[in-house]
PDB file of C-alpha atoms and ligand atoms in Angstrom:
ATOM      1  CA  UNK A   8      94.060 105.602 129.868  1.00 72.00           C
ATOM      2  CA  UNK A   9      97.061 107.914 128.350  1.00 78.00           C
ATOM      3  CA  UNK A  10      99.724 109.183 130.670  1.00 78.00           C
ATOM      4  CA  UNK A  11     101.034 111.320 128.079  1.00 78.00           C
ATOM      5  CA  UNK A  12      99.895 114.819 128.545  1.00 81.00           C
ATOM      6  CA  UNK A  13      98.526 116.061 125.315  1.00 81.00           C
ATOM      7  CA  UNK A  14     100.789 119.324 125.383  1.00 81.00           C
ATOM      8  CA  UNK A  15     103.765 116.976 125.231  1.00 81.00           C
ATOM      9  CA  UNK A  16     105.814 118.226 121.924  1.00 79.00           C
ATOM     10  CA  UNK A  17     105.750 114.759 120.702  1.00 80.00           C
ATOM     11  CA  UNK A  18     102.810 113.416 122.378  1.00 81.00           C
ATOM     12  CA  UNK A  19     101.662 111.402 118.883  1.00 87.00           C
ATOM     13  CA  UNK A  20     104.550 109.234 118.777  1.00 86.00           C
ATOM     14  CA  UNK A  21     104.443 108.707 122.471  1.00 89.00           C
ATOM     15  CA  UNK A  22     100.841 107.436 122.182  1.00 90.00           C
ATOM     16  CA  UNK A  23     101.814 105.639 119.179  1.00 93.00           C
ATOM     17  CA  UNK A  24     104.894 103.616 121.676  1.00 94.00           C
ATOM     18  CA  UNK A  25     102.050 103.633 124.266  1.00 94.00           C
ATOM     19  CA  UNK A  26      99.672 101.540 122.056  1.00 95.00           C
ATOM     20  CA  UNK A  27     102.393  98.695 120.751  1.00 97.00           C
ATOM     21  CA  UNK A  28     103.037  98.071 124.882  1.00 96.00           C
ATOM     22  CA  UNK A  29      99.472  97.767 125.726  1.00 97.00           C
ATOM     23  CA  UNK A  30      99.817  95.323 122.235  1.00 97.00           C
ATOM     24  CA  UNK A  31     102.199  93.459 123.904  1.00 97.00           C
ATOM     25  CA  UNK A  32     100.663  93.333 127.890  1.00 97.00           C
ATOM     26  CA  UNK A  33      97.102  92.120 125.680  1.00 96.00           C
ATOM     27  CA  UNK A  34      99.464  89.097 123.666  1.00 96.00           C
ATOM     28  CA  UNK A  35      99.647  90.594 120.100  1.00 97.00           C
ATOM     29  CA  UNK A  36     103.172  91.835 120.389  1.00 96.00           C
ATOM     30  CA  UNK A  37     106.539  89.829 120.762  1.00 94.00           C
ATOM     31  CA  UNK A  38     109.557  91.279 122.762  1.00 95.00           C
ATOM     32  CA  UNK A  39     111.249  91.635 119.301  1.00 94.00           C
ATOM     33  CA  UNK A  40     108.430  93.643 118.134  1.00 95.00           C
ATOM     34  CA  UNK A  41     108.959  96.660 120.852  1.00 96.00           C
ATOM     35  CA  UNK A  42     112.290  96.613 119.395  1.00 96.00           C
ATOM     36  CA  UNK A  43     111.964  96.740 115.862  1.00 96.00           C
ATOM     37  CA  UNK A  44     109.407  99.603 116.748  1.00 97.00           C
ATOM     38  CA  UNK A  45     112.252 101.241 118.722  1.00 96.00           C
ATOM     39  CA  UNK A  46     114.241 101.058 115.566  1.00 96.00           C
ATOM     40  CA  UNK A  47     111.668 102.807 113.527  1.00 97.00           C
ATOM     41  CA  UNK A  48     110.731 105.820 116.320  1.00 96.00           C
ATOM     42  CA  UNK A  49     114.503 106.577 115.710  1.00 96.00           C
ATOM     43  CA  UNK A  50     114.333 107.296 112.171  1.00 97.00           C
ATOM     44  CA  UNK A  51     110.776 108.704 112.453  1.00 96.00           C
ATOM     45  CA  UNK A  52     112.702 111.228 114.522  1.00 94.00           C
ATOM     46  CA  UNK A  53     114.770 111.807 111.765  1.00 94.00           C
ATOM     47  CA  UNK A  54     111.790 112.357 108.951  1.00 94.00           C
ATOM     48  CA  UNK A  55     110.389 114.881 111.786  1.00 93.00           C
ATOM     49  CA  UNK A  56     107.510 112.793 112.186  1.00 94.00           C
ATOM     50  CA  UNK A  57     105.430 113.797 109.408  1.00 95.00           C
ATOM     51  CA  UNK A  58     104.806 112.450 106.188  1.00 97.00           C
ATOM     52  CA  UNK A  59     107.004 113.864 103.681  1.00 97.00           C
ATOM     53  CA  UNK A  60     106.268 114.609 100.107  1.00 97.00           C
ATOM     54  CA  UNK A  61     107.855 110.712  98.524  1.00 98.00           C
ATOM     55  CA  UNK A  62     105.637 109.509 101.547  1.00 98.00           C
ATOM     56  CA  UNK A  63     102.900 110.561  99.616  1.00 98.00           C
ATOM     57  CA  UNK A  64     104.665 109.903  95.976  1.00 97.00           C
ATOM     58  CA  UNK A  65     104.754 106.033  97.194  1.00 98.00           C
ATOM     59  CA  UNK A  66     101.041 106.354  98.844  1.00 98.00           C
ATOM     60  CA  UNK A  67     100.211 106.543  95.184  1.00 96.00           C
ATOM     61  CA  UNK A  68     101.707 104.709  93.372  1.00 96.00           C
ATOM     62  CA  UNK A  69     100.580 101.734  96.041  1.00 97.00           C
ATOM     63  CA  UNK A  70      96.888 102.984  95.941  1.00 97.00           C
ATOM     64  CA  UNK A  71      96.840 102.338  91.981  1.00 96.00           C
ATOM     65  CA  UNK A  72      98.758  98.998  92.351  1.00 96.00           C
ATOM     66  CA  UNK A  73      96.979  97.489  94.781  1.00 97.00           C
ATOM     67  CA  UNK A  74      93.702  98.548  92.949  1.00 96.00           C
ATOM     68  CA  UNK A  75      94.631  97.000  89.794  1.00 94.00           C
ATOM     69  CA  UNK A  76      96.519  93.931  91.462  1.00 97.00           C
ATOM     70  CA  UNK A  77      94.207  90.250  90.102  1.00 97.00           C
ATOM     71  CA  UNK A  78      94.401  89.294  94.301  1.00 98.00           C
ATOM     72  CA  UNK A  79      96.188  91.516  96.754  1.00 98.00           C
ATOM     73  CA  UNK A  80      97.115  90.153 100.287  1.00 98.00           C
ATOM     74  CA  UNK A  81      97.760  92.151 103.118  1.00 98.00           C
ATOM     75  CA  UNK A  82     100.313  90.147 105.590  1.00 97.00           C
ATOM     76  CA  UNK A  83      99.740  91.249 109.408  1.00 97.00           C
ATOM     77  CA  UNK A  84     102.422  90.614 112.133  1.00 95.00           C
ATOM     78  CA  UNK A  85     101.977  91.595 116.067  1.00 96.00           C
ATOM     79  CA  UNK A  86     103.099  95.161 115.706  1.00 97.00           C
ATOM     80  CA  UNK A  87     100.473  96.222 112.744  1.00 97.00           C
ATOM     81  CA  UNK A  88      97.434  94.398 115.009  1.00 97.00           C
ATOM     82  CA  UNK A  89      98.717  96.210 117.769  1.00 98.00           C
ATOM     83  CA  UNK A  90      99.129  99.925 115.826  1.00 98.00           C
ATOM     84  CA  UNK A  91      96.114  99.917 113.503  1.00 97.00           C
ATOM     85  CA  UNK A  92      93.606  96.821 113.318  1.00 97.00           C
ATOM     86  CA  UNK A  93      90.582  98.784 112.294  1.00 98.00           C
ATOM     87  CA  UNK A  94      92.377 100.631 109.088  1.00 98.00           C
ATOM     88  CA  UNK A  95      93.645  96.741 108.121  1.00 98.00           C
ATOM     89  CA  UNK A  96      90.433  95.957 107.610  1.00 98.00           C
ATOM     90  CA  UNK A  97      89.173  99.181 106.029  1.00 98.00           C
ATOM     91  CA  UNK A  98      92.176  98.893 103.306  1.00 98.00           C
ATOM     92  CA  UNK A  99      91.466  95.390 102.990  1.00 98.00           C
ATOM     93  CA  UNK A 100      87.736  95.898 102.073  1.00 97.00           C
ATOM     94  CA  UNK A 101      88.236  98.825 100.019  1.00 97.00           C
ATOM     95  CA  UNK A 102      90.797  96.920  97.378  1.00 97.00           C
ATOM     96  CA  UNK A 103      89.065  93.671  98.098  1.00 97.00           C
ATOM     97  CA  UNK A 104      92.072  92.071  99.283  1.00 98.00           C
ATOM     98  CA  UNK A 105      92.783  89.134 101.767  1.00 98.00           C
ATOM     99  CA  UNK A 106      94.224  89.613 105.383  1.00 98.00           C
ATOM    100  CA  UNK A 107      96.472  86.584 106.050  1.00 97.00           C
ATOM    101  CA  UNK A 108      98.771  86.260 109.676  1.00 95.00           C
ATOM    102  CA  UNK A 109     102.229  86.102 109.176  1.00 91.00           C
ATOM    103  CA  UNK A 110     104.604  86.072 112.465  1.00 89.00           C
ATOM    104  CA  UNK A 111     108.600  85.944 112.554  1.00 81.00           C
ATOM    105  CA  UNK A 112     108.149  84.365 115.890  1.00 74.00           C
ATOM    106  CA  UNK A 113     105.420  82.307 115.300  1.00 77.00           C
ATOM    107  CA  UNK A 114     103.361  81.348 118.319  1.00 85.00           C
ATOM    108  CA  UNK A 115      99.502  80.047 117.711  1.00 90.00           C
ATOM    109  CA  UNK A 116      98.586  81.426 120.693  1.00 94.00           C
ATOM    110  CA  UNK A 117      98.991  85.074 119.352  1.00 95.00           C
ATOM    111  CA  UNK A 118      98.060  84.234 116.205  1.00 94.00           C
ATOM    112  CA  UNK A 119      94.735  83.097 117.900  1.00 95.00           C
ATOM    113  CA  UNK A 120      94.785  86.819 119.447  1.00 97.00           C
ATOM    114  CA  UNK A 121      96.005  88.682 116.370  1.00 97.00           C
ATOM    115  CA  UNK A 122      92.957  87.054 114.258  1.00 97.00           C
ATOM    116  CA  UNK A 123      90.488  87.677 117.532  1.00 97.00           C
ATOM    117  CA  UNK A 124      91.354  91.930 117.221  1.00 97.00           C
ATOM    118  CA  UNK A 125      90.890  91.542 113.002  1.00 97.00           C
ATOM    119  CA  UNK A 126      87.776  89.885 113.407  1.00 97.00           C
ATOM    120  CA  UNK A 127      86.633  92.599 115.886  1.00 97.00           C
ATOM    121  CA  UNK A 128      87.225  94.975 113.548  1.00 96.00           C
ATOM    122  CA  UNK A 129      84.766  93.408 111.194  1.00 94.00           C
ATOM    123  CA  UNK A 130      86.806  91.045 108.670  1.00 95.00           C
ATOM    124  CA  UNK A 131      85.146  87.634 108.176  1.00 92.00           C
ATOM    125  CA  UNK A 132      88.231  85.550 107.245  1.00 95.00           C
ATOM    126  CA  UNK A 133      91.925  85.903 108.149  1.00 97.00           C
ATOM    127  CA  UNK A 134      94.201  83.312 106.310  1.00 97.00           C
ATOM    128  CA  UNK A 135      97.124  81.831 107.661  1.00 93.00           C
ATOM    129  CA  UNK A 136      96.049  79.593 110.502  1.00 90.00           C
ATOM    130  CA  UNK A 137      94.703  76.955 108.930  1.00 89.00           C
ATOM    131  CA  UNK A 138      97.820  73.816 108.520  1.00 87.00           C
ATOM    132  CA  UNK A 139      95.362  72.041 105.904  1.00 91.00           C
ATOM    133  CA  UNK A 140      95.951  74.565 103.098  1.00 92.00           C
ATOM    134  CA  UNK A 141      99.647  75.946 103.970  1.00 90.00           C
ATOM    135  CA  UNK A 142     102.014  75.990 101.342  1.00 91.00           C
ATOM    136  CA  UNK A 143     105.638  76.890 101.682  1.00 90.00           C
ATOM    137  CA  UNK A 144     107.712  79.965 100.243  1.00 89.00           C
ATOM    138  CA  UNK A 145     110.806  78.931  98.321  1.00 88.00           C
ATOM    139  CA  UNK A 146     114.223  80.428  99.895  1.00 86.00           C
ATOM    140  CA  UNK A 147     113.367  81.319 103.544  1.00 85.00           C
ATOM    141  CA  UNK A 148     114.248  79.727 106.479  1.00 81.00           C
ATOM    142  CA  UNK A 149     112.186  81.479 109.367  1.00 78.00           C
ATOM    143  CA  UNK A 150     108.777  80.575 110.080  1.00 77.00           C
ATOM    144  CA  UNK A 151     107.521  83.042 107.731  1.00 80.00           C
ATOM    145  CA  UNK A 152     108.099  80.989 104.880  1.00 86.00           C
ATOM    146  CA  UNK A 153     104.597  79.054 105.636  1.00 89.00           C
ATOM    147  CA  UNK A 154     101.736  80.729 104.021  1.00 93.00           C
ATOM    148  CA  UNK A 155      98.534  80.017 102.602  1.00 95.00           C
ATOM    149  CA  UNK A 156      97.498  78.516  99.405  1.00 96.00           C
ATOM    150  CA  UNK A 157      94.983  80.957  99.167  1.00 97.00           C
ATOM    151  CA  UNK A 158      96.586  83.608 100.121  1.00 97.00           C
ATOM    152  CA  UNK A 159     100.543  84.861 100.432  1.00 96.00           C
ATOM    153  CA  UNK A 160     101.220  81.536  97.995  1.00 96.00           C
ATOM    154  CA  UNK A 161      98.292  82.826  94.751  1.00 97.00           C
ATOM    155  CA  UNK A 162      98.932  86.455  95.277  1.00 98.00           C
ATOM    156  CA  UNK A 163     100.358  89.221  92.682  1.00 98.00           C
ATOM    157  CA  UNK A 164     100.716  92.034  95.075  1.00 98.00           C
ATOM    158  CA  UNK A 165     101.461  91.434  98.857  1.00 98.00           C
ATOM    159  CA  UNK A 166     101.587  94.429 101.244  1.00 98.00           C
ATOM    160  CA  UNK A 167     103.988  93.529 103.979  1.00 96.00           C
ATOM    161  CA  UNK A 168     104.187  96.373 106.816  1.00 94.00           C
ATOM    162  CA  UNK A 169     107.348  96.718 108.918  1.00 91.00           C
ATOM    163  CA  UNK A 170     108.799  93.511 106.991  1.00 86.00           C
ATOM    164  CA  UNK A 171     111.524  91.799 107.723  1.00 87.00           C
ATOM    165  CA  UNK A 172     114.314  91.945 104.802  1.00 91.00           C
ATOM    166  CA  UNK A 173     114.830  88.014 104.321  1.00 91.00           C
ATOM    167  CA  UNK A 174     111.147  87.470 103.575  1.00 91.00           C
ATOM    168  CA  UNK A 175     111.276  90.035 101.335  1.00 94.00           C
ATOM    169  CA  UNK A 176     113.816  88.822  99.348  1.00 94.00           C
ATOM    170  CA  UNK A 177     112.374  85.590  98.873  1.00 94.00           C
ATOM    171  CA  UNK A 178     109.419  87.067  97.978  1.00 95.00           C
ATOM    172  CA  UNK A 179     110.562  88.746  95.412  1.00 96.00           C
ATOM    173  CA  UNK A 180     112.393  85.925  94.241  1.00 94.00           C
ATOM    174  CA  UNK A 181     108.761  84.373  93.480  1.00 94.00           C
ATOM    175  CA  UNK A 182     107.754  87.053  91.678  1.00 95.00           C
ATOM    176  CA  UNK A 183     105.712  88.756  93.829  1.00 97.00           C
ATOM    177  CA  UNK A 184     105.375  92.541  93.771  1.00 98.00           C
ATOM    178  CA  UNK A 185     105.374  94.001  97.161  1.00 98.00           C
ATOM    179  CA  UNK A 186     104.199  97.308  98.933  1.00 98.00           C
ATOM    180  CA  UNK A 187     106.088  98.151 102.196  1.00 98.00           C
ATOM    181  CA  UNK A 188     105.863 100.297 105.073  1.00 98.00           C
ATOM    182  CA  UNK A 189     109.133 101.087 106.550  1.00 98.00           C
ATOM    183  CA  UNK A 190     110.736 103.939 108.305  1.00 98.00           C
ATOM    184  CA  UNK A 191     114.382 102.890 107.373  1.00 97.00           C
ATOM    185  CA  UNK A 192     114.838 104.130 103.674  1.00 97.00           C
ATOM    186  CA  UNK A 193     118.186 101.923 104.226  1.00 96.00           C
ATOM    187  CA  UNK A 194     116.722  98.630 105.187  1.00 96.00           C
ATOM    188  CA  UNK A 195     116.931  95.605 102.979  1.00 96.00           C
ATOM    189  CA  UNK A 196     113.015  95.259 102.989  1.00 97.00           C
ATOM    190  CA  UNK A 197     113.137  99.034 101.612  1.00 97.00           C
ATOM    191  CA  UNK A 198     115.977  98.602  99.324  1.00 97.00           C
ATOM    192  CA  UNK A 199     114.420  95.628  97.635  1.00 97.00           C
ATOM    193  CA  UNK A 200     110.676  96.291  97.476  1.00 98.00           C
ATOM    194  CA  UNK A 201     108.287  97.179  94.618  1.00 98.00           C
ATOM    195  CA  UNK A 202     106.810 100.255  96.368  1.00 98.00           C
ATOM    196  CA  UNK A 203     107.820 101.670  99.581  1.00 98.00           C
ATOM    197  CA  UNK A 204     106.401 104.116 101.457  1.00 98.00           C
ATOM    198  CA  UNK A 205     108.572 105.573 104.256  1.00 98.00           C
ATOM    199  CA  UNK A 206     106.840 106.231 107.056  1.00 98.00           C
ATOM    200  CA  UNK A 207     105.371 105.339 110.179  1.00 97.00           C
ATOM    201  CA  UNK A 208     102.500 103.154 109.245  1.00 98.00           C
ATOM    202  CA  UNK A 209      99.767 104.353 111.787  1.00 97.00           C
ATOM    203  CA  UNK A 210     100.047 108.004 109.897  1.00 97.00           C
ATOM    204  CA  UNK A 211     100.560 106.396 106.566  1.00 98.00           C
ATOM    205  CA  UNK A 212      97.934 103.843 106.082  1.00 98.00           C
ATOM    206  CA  UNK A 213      94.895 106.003 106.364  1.00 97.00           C
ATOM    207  CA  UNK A 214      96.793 107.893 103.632  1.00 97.00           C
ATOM    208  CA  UNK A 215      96.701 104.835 101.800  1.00 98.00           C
ATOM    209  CA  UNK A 216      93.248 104.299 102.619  1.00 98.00           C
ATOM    210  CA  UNK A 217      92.073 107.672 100.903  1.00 97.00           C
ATOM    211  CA  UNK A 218      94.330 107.734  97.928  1.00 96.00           C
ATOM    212  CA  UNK A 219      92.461 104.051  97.214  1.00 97.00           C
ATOM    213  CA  UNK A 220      88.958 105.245  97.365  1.00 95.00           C
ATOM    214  CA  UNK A 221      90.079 108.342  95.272  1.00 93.00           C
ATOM    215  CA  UNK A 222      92.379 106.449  92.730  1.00 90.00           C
ATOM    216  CA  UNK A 223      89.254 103.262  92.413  1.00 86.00           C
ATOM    217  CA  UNK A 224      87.167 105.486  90.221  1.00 79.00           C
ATOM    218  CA  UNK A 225      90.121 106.291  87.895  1.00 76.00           C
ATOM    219  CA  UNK A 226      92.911 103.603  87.358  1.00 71.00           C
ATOM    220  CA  UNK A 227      95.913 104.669  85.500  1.00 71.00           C
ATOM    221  CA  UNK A 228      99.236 103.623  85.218  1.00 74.00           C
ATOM    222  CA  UNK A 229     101.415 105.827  86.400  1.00 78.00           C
ATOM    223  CA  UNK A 230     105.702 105.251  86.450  1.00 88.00           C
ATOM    224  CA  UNK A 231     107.163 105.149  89.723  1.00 94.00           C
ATOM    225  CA  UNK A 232     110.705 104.478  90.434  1.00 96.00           C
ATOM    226  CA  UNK A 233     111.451 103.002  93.955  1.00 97.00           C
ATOM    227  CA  UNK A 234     115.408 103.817  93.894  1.00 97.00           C
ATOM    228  CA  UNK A 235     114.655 107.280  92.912  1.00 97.00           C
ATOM    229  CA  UNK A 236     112.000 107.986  95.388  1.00 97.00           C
ATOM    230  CA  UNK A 237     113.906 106.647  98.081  1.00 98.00           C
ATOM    231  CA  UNK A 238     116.821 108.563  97.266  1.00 97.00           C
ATOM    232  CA  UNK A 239     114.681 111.954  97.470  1.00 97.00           C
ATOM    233  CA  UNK A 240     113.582 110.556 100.886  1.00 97.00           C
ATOM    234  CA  UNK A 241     116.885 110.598 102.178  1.00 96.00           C
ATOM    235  CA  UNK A 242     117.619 114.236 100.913  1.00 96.00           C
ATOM    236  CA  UNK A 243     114.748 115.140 102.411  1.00 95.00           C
ATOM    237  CA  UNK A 244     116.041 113.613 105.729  1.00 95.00           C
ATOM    238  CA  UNK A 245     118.960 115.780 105.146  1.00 93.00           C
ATOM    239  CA  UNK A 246     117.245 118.875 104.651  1.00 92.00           C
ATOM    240  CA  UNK A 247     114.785 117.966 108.061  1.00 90.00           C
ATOM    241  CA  UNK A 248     118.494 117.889 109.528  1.00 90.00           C
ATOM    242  CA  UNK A 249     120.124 120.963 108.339  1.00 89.00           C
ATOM    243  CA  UNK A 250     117.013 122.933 109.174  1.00 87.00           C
ATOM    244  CA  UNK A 251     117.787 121.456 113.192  1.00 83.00           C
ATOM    245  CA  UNK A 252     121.245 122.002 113.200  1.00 81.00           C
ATOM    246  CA  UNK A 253     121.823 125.016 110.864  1.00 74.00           C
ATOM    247  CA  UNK A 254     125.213 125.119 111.833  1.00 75.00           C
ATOM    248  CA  UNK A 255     126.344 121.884 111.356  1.00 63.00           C
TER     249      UNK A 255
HETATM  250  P1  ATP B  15     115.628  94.498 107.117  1.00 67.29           P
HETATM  251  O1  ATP B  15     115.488  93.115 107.670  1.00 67.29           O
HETATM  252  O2  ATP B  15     114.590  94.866 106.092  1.00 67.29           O
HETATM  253  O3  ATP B  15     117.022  94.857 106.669  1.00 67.29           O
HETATM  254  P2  ATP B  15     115.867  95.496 109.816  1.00 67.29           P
HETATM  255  O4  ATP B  15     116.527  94.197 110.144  1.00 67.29           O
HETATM  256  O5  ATP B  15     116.632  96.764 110.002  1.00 67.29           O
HETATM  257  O6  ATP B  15     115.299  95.498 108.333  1.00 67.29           O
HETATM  258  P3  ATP B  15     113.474  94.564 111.073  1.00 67.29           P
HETATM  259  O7  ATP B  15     113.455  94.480 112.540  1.00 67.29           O
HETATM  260  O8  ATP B  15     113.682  93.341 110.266  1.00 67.29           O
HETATM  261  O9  ATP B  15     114.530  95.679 110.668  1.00 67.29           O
HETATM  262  O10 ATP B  15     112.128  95.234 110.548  1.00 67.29           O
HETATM  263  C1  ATP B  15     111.474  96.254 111.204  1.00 67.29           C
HETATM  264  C2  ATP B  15     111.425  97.480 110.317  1.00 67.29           C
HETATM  265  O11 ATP B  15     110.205  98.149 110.578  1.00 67.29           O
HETATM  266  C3  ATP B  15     112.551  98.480 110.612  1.00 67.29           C
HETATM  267  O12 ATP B  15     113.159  98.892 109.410  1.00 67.29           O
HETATM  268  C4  ATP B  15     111.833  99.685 111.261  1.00 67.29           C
HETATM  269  O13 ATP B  15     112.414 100.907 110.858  1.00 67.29           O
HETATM  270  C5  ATP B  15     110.431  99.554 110.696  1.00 67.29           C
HETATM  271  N1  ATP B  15     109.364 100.077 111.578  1.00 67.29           N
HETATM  272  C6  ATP B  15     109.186  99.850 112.909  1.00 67.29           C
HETATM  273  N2  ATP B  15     108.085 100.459 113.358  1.00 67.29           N
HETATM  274  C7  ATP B  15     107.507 101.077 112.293  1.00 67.29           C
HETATM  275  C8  ATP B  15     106.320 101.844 112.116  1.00 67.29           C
HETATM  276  N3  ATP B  15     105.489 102.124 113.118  1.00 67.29           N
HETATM  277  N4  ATP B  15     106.037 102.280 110.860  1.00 67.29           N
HETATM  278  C9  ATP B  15     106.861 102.006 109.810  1.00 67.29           C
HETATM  279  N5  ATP B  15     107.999 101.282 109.922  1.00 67.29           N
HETATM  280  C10 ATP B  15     108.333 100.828 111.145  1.00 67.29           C
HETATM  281 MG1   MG B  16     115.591  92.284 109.645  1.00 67.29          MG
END
């Protein structure tokens, strides 16, 4: 049960913060996690915690490439199990892509628990647990660099929420295009991605999620500049701040 009282000015993003600690007392969430999602509430602040108009430019521009992507993977850490499972799986099914388990700090035990809350949520197969078919990604050290033949290792387009930046990079390097969510317009994983949206994922996704269904009937290319949108993302952080601080 919530102990945020609903009138609370900012009672989403405390329920939000309340659901990645109940993540973390029910195993899906490392320490590190809570932390990196401390990291994003801070510039979520700064956005005004709402989805701003190159949110919804890079919503898009990821519905229409994930549509016409030849196999899409969606990578899940602790934090995105913890924040929004059930929409995971509704993405996943409606651009018929793979879910595949990816941790940072890798631990099978809440691997076993992240791929327990997908399966809940109605997906048959999550990849990335099985030894027998991993295959390793060229150029990264961490743990992350183990992925699945089937999945991470064949796709075209990955969507990695709340990435870190080295993974990124080496995915990149192996020619992968990648969607991101991530509330830092600044952060490597934003600065080098295909496609990223800022903002926090658990508004964002079902975004995502609508723009699909709408953009499946009608697939066009359409440009879309990542540099350019992210630089209108941080004007519009400046704007959010002058409008607070007129004086300033
Ligand atoms: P990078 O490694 O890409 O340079 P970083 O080291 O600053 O980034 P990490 O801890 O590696 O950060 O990754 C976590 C990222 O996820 C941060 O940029 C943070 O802003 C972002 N983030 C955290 N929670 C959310 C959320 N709910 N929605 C979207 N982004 C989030
Ligand atoms: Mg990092």
């Amino acid at each position: 049960m919530s102990l945020i009282p609903k009138s609370h000015p900012r009672a989403k993003s405390l329920q939000i913060r309340e659901r990645l600690v109940q993540g973390f007392d029910h195993g899906l969430v490392a320490k590190e996690g809570l932390m990196a999602h401390g990291r994003g509430e801070a510039f979520d602040y700064l956005l005004g915690e709402k989805t701003s108009k190159s949110a919804k430019n890079a919503i898009k521009a990821a519905a229409l490439m994930l549509l016409s992507a030849r196999s899409p993977v969606i990578s899940v850490n602790g934090n995105i199990a913890a924040l929004c499972p059930k929409e995971i799986v509704q993405l996943a099914n409606t651009v018929n892509a793979k879910i595949e388990v990816n941790l940072f700090y890798t631990n099978q035990k809440r691997k076993n628990n992240i791929v327990k809350i997908l399966k809940k949520h109605g997906v048959r197969q999550v990849l990335g647990t099985n030894r027998n078919s991993s295959r390793r990604i060229s150029g990264l050290d961490s743990a992350r660099r183990v992925v699945d033949k089937d999945g991470i290792f064949q796709a075209d387009v990955i969507l990695i929420p709340l990435e870190d930046g080295d993974r990124t990079l080496a995915l990149k390097k192996n020619r992968k295009k990648v969607i991101t969510f991530d509330l830092n317009p600044l952060s490597r994983t934003a600065q080098t991605a295909d496609i990223t949206i800022v903002d926090n994922v658990v508004r964002a996704i079902n975004g995502l999620i609508l723009e699909c269904k709408k953009s499946k009937k009608k697939i066009r290319k359409a440009p879309f500049n990542n540099k350019k949108n992210l630089s209108a993302c941080v004007l519009e952080i400046k704007k959010n701040l002058s409008r607070r601080l007129p004086n300033a």
